[in-house]
GROMACS .gro file of C-alpha atoms in nm:
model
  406
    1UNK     CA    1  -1.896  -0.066  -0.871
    2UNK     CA    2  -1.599  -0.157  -0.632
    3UNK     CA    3  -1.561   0.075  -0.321
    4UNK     CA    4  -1.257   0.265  -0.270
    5UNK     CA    5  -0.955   0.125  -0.046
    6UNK     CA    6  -1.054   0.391   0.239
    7UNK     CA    7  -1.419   0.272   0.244
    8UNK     CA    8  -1.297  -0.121   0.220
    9UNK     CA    9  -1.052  -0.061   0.553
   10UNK     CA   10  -1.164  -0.254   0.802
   11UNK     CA   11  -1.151  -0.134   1.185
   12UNK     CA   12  -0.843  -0.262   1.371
   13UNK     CA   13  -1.021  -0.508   1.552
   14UNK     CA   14  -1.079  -0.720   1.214
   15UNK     CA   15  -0.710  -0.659   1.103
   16UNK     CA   16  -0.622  -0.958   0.860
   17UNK     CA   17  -0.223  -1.025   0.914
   18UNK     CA   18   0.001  -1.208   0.621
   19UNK     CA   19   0.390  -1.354   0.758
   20UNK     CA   20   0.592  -1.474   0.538
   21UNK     CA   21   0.897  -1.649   0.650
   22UNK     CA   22   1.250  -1.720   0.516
   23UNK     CA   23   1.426  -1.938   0.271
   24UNK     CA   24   1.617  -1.779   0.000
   25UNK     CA   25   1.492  -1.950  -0.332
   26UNK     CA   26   1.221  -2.129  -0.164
   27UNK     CA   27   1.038  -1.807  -0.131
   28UNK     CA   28   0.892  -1.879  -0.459
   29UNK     CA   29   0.617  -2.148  -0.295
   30UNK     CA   30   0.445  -1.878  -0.133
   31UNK     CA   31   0.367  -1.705  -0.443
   32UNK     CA   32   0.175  -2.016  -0.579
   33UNK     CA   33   0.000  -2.016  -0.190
   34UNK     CA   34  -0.060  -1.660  -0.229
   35UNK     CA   35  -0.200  -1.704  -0.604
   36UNK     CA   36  -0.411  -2.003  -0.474
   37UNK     CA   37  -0.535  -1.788  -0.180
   38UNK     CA   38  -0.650  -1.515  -0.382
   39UNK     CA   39  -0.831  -1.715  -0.637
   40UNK     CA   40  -1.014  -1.907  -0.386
   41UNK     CA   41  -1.139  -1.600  -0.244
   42UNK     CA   42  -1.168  -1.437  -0.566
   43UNK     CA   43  -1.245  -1.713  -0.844
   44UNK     CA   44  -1.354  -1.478  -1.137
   45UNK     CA   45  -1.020  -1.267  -1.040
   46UNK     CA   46  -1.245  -0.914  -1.063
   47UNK     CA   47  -1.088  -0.607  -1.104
   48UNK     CA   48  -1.249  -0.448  -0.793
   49UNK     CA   49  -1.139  -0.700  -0.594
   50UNK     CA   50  -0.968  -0.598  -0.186
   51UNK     CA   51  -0.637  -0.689  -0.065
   52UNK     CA   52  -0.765  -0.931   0.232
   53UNK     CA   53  -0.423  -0.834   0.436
   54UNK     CA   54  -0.418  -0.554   0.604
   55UNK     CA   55  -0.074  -0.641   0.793
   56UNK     CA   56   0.196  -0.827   0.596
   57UNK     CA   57   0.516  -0.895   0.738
   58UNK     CA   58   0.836  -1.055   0.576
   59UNK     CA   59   1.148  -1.189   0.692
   60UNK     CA   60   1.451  -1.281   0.503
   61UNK     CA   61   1.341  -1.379   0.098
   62UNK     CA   62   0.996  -1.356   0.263
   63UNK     CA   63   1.043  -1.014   0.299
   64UNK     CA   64   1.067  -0.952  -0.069
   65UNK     CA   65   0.731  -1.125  -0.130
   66UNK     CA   66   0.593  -0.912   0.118
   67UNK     CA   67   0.724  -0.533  -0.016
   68UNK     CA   68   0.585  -0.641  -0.391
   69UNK     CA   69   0.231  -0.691  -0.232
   70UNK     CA   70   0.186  -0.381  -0.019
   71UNK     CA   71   0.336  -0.191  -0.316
   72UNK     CA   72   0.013  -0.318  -0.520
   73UNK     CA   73  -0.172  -0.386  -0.239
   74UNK     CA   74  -0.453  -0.143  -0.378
   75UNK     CA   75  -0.450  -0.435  -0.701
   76UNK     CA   76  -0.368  -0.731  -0.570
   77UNK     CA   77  -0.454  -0.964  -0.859
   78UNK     CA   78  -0.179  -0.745  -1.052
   79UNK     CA   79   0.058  -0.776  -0.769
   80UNK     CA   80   0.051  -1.142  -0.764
   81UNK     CA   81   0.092  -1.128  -1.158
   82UNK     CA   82   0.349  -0.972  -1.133
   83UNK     CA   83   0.534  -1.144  -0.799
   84UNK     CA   84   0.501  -1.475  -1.003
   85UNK     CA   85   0.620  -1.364  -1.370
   86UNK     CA   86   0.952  -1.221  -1.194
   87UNK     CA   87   1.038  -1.561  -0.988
   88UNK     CA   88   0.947  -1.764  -1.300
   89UNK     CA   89   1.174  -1.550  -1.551
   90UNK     CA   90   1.438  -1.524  -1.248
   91UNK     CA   91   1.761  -1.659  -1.321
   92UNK     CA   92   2.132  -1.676  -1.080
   93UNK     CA   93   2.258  -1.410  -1.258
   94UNK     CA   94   1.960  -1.207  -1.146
   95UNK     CA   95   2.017  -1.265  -0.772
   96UNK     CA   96   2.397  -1.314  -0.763
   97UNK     CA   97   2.707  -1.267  -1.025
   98UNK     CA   98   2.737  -1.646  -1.122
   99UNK     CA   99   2.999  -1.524  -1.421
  100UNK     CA  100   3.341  -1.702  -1.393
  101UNK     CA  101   3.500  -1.346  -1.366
  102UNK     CA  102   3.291  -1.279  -1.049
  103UNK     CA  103   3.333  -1.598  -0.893
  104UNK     CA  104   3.688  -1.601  -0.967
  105UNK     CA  105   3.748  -1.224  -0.801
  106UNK     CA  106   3.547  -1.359  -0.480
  107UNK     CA  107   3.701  -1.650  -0.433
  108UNK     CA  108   4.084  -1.577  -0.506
  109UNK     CA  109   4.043  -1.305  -0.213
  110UNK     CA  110   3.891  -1.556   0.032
  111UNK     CA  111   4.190  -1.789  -0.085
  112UNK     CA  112   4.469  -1.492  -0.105
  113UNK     CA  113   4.302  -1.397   0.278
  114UNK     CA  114   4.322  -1.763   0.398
  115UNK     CA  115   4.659  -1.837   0.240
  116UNK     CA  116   4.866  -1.530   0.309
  117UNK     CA  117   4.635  -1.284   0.530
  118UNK     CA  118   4.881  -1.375   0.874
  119UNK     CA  119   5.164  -1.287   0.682
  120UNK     CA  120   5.085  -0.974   0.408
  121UNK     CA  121   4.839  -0.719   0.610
  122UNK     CA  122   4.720  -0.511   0.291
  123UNK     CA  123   4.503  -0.844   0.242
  124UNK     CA  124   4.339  -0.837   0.519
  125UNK     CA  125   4.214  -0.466   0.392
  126UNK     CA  126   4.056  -0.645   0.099
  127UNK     CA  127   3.903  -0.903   0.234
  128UNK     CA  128   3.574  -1.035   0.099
  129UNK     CA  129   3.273  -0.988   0.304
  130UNK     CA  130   3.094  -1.281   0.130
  131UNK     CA  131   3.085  -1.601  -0.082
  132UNK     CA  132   2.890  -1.430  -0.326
  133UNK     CA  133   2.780  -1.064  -0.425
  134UNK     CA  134   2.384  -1.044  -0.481
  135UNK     CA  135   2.432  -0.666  -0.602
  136UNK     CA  136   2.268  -0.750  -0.914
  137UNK     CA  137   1.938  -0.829  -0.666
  138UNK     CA  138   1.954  -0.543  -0.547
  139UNK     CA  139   1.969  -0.320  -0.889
  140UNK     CA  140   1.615  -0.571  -0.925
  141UNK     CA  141   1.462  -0.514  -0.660
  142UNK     CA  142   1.544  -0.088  -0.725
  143UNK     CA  143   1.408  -0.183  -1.108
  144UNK     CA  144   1.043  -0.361  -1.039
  145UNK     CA  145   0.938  -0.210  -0.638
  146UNK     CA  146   0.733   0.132  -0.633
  147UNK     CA  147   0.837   0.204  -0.278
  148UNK     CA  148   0.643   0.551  -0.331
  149UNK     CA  149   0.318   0.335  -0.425
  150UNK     CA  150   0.355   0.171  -0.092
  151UNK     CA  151   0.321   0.542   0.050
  152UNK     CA  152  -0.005   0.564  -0.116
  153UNK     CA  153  -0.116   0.226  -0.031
  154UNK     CA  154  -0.094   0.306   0.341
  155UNK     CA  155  -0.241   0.711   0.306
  156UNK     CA  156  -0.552   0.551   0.148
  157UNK     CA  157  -0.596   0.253   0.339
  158UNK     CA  158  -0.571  -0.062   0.112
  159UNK     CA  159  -0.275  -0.144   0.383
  160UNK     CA  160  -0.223  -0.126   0.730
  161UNK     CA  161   0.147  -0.214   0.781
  162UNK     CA  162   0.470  -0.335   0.623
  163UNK     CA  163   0.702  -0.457   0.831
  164UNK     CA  164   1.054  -0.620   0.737
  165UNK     CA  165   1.255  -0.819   0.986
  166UNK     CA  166   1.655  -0.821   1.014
  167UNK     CA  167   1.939  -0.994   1.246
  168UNK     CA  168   2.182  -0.704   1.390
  169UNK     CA  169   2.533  -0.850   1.380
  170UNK     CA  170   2.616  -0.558   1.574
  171UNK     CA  171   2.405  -0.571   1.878
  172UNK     CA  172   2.270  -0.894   1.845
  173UNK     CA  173   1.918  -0.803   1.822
  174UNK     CA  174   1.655  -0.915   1.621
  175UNK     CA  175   1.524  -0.573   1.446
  176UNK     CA  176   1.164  -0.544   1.306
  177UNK     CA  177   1.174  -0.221   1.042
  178UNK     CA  178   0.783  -0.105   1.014
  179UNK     CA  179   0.600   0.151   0.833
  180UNK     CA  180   0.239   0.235   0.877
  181UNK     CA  181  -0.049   0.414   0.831
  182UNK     CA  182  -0.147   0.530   1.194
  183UNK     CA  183   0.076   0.596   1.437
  184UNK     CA  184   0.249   0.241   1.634
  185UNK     CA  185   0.462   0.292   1.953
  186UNK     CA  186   0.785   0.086   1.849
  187UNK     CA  187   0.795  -0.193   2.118
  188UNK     CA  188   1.095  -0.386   2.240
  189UNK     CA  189   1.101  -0.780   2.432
  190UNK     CA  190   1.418  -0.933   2.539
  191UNK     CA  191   1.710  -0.945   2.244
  192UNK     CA  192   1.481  -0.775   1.976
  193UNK     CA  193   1.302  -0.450   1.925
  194UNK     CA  194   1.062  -0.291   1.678
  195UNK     CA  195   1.103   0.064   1.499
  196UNK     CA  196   0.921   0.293   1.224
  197UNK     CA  197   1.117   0.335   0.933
  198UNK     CA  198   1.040   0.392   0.583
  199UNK     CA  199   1.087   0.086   0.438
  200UNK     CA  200   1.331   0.036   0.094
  201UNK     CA  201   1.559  -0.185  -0.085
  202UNK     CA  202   1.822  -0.171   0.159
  203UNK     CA  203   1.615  -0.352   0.471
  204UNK     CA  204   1.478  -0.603   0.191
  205UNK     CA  205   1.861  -0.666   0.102
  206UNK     CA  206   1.936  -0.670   0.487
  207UNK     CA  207   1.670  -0.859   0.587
  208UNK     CA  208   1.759  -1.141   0.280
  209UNK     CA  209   2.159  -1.119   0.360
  210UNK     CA  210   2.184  -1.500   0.436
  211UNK     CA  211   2.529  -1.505   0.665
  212UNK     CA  212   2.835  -1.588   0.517
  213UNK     CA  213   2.678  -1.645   0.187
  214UNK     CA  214   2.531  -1.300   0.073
  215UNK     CA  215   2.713  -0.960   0.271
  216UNK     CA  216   2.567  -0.802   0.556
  217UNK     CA  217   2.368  -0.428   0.475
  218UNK     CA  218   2.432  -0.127   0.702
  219UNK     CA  219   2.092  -0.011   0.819
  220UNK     CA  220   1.979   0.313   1.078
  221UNK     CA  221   1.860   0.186   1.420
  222UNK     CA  222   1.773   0.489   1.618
  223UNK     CA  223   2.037   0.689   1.490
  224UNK     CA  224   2.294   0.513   1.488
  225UNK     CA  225   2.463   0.220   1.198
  226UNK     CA  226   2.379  -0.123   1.278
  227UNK     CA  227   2.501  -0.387   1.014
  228UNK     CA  228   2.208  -0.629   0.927
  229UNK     CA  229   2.195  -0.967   0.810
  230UNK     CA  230   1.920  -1.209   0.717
  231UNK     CA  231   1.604  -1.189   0.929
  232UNK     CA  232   1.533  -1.557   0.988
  233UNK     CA  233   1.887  -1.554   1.250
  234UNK     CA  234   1.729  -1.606   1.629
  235UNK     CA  235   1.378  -1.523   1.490
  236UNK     CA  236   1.193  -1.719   1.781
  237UNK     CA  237   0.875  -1.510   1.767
  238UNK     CA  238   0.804  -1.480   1.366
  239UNK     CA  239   0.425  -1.431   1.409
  240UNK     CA  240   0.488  -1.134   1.716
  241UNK     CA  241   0.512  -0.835   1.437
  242UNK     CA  242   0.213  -0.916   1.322
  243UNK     CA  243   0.019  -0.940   1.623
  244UNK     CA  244   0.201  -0.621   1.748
  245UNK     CA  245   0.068  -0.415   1.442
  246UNK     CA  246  -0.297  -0.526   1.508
  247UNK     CA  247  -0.397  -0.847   1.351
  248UNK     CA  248  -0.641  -1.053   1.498
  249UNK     CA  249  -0.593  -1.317   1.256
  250UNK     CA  250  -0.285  -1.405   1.075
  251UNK     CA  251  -0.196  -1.631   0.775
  252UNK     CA  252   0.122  -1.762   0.826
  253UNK     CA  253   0.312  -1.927   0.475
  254UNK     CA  254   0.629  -2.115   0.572
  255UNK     CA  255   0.878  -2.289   0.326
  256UNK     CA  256   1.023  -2.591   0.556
  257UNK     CA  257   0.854  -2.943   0.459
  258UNK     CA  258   0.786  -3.085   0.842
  259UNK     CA  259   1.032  -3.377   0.817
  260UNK     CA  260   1.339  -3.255   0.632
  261UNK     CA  261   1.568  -3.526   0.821
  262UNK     CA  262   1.630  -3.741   0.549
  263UNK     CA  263   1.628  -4.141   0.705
  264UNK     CA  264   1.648  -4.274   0.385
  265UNK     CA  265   1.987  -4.128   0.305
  266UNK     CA  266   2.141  -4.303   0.655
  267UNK     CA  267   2.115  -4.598   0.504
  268UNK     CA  268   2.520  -4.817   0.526
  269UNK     CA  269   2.818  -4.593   0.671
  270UNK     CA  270   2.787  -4.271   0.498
  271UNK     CA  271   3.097  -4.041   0.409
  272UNK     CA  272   3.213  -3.742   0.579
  273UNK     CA  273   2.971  -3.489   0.542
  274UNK     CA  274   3.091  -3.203   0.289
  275UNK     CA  275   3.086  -2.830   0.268
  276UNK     CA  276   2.770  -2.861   0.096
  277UNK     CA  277   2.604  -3.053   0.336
  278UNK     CA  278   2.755  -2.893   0.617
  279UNK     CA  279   2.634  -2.528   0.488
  280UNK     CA  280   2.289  -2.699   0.408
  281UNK     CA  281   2.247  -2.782   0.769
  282UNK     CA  282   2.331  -2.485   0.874
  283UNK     CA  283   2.129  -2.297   0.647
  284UNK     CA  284   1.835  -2.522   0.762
  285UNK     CA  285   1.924  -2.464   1.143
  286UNK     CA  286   1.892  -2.058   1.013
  287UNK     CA  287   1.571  -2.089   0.885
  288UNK     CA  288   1.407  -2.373   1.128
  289UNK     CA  289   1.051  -2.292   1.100
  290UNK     CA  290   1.016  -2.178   1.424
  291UNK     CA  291   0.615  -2.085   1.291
  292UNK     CA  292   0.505  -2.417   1.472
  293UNK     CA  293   0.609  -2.367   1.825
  294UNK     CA  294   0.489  -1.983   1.757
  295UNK     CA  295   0.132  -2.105   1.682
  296UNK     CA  296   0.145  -2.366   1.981
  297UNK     CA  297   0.206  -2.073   2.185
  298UNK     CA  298  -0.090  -1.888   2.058
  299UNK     CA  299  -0.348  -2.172   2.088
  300UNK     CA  300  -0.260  -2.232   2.386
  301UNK     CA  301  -0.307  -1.847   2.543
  302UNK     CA  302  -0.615  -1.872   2.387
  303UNK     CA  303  -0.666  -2.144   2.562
  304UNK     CA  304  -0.593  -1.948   2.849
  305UNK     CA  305  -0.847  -1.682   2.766
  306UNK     CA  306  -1.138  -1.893   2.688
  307UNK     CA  307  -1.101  -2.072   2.973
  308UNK     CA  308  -1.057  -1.730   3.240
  309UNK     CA  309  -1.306  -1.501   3.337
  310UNK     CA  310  -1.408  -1.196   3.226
  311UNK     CA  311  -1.124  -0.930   3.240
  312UNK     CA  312  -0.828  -1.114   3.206
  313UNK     CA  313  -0.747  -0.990   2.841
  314UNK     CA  314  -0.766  -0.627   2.984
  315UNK     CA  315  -0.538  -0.726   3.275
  316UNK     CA  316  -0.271  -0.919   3.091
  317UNK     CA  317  -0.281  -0.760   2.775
  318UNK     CA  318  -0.355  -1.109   2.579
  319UNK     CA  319  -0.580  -1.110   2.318
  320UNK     CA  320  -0.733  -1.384   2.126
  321UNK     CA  321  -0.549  -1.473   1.724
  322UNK     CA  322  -0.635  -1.679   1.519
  323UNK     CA  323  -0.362  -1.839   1.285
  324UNK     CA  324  -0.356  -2.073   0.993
  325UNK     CA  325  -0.025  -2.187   0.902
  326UNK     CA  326   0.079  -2.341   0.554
  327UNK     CA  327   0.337  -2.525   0.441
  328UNK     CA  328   0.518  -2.743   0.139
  329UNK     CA  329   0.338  -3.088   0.155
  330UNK     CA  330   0.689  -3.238   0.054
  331UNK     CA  331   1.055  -3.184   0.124
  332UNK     CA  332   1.202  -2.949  -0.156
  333UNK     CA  333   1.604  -3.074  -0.107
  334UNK     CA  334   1.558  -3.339  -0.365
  335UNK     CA  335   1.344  -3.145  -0.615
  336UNK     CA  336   1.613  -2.896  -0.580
  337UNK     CA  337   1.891  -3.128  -0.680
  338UNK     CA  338   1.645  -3.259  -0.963
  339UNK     CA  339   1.679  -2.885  -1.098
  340UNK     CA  340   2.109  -2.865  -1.039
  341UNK     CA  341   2.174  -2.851  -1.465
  342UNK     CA  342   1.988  -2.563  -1.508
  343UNK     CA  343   2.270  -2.347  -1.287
  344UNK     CA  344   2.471  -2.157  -1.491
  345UNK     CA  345   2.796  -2.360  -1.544
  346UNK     CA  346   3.036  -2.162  -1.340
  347UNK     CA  347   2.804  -2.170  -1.034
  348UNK     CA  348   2.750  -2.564  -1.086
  349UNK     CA  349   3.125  -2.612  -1.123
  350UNK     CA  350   3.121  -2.399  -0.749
  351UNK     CA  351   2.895  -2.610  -0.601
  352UNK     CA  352   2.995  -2.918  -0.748
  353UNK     CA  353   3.364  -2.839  -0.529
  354UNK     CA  354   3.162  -2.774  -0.204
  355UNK     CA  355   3.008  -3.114  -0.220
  356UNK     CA  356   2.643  -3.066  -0.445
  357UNK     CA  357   2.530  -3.391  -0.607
  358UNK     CA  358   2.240  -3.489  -0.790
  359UNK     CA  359   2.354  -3.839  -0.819
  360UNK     CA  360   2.055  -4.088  -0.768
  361UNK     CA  361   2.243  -4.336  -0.582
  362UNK     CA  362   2.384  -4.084  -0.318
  363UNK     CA  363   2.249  -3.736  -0.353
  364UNK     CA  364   2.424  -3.453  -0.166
  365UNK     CA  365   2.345  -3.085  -0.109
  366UNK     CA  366   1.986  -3.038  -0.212
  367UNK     CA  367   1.902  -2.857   0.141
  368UNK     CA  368   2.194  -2.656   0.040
  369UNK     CA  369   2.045  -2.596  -0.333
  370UNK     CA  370   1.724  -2.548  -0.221
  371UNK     CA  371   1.775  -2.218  -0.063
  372UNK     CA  372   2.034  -2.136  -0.391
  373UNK     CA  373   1.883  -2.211  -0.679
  374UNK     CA  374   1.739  -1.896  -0.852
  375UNK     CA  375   1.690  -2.085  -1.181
  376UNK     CA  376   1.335  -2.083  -1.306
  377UNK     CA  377   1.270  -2.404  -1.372
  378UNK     CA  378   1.278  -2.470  -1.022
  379UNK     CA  379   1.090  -2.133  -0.855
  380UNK     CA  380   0.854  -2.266  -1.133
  381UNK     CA  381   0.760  -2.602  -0.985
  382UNK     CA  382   0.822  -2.387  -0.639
  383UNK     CA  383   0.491  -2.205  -0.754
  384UNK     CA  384   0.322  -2.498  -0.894
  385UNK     CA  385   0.338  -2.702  -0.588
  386UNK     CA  386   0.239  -2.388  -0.340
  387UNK     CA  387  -0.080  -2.374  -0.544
  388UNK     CA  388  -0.182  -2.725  -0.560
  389UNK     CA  389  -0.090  -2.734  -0.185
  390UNK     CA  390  -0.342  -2.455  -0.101
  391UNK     CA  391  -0.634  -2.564  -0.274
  392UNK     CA  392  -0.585  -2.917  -0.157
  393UNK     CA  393  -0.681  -2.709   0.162
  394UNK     CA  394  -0.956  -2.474   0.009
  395UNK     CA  395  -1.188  -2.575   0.285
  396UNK     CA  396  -0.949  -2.451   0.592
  397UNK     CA  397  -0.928  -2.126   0.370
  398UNK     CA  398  -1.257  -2.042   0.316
  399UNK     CA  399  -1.326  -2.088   0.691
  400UNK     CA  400  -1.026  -1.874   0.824
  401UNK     CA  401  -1.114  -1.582   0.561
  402UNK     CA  402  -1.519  -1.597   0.702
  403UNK     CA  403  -1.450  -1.586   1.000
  404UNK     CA  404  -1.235  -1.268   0.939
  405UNK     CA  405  -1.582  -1.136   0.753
  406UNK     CA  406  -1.774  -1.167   1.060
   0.00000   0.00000   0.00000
């Protein structure tokens, strides 16, 4: 007979920690990681079965992954059921209006602004505040999250802590938003802080408000309004949350491929670079998977503590974590483009203007894509290739998980 979440909770020494990092459509490989991870722990899938996180963090689409699991985080089997049927029924219209009538209204103001803002003021009044409006996300995310099961997740103790990372356009800071279940003095390093919040669809929206591209979310930082945008912006320390709430271990699940350079495309004089690619590198410069330098960092202060006598990790305040990182075992620009058709035609015909190509002799904007493409077919094979990756590494699994059992 399975033992209730309170008698399962571990103490906060043996705190298990999940991060989950940015990258708008891409967000769907970590379900297939998460999927894998959870059947490799739990092969016959029973019922009785214990969320092995105790500390999840998300940033930026990351972050959405993340509030769907603590809200089942007492069922976690049923959480990741239901995580993976919504990305692979998901389609643009779900995320962001792709109709002609939306993306005509957005982008006659941006050219009505451009055009004649200088000289007609009342424009500037109306101005867009982004290339495309992702309210219908937002009316899905209110739809499918429980935010008031995530209460009871924490009050019985199948979860430790939720916490959701944002950029602060207004101060510049780098905001971590956390709820838990025992009390956590907020903390606060140079250009961002941490504070308790109760966490709902607004910092998920924040938090997931790629710049330019998706509009910025006005959040309450001690009091006072600070407009957020997406959490992956100057996020130089993406496993620190984690750490901060307790874990001792953390499983970090990235969605950057560790070459996405491209030298096969430099190949002869290429043409100037377009919108698409332009916004595809920047995009990729947003959500740089800054997880690598994060977990040199860590091996080598434990390095440190190994190595000093006993003491130090009282005097410094250093502990020892242990991370496993994973990762896409292939670049995901190309199989983005592979999946371009299945955009709704006004969004393709958008795309197409900025630059996107799919053509085999000189594809163009699949970094862009790759962070765009809410079509299923795509956050299927997203899902598919997460799995495959993580039981291609069953072995490193196992190990990180038993050690954790202790």
């Amino acid at each position: 007979m399975p033992t209730s979440a309170v008698d399962r909770a571990p103490g906060h020494a043996s705190l298990t920690g999940l991060v989950l990092t940015g990258g708008g459509a891409r967000a769907a490989y970590q379900v297939g990681v998460l999927q894998a991870v959870f059947d490799i722990l739990d092969p016959r899938r029973e019922p009785g079965f214990a969320n092995p996180f105790h500390v999840i963090c998300g940033t930026s689409a990351g972050a959405l992954n993340a509030a769907a699991l603590g809200c089942r985080a007492d069922r976690p089997h049923v959480a990741m059921r239901r995580i993976r049927r919504l990305w692979e029924a998901l389609r643009t219209h779900h995320v962001y209006r792709s109709d002609p009538l939306g993306l005509l209204d957005t982008g006659s103001r941006w050219l009505g602004m451009l055009m004649l803002g200088w000289l007609v003021p009342p424009l500037r009044q109306q101005r867009p505040r982004s290339l495309l409006d992702n309210q219908p996300l937002a009316d899905l995310l209110a739809r499918v999250l429980d935010f008031d099961r995530l209460d009871e997740n924490l009050a019985l103790g199948a979860l430790s802590s939720l916490a959701i990372t944002a950029s602060g356009y207004t101060s510049g800071e780098h905001v971590t938003f956390y709820q838990a279940q025992r009390t956590i003095h907020p903390w606060k390093r140079s250009l961002r802080q941490a504070i308790p919040a109760r966490i709902g669809v607004d910092h998920l929206m924040a938090s997931s408000a790629i710049p330019f591209v998706f509009p910025a979310r006005a959040l309450d930082v001690r009091g006072q309004v600070e407009w957020c945008g997406d959490g992956s912006m100057r996020q130089l320390a993406p496993i620190s949350p984690a750490i901060h709430l307790g874990a001792a271990r953390v499983l970090v699940i990235g969605t950057g491929y560790r070459d996405e350079t491209h030298p096969e495309q430099r190949r002869g004089d290429p043409p100037y670079p377009s919108l698409a690619q332009i916004g595809g590198h920047a995009l990729s410069n947003i959500f740089i998977d800054s997880v690598s330098s994060d977990v040199e960092r860590l091996e080598r202060a434990n390095q440190v503590l190994a190595l000093s006598g006993p003491g130090v990790a009282e005097r410094t305040g250093l502990r020892h974590v242990d991370v496993l990182a994973l990762a896409p075992s292939r670049s995901l620009d190309l199989l983005a483009l592979e999946h371009l058709a299945s955009l709704p035609r006004a969004s393709r015909a958008l795309f197409r203007v900025l630059g996107v190509s799919s053509d085999p002799a000189r594809p163009a904007g699949g970094s862009l894509m790759s962070y765009l493409l809410f079509e299923a077919s795509y956050t299927h094979q997203l899902i598919e290739l997460g799995y495959a990756d993580t039981m291609q590494r069953t072995d490193e699994v196992e190990a990180f998980f038993k050690e954790a059992s202790a």
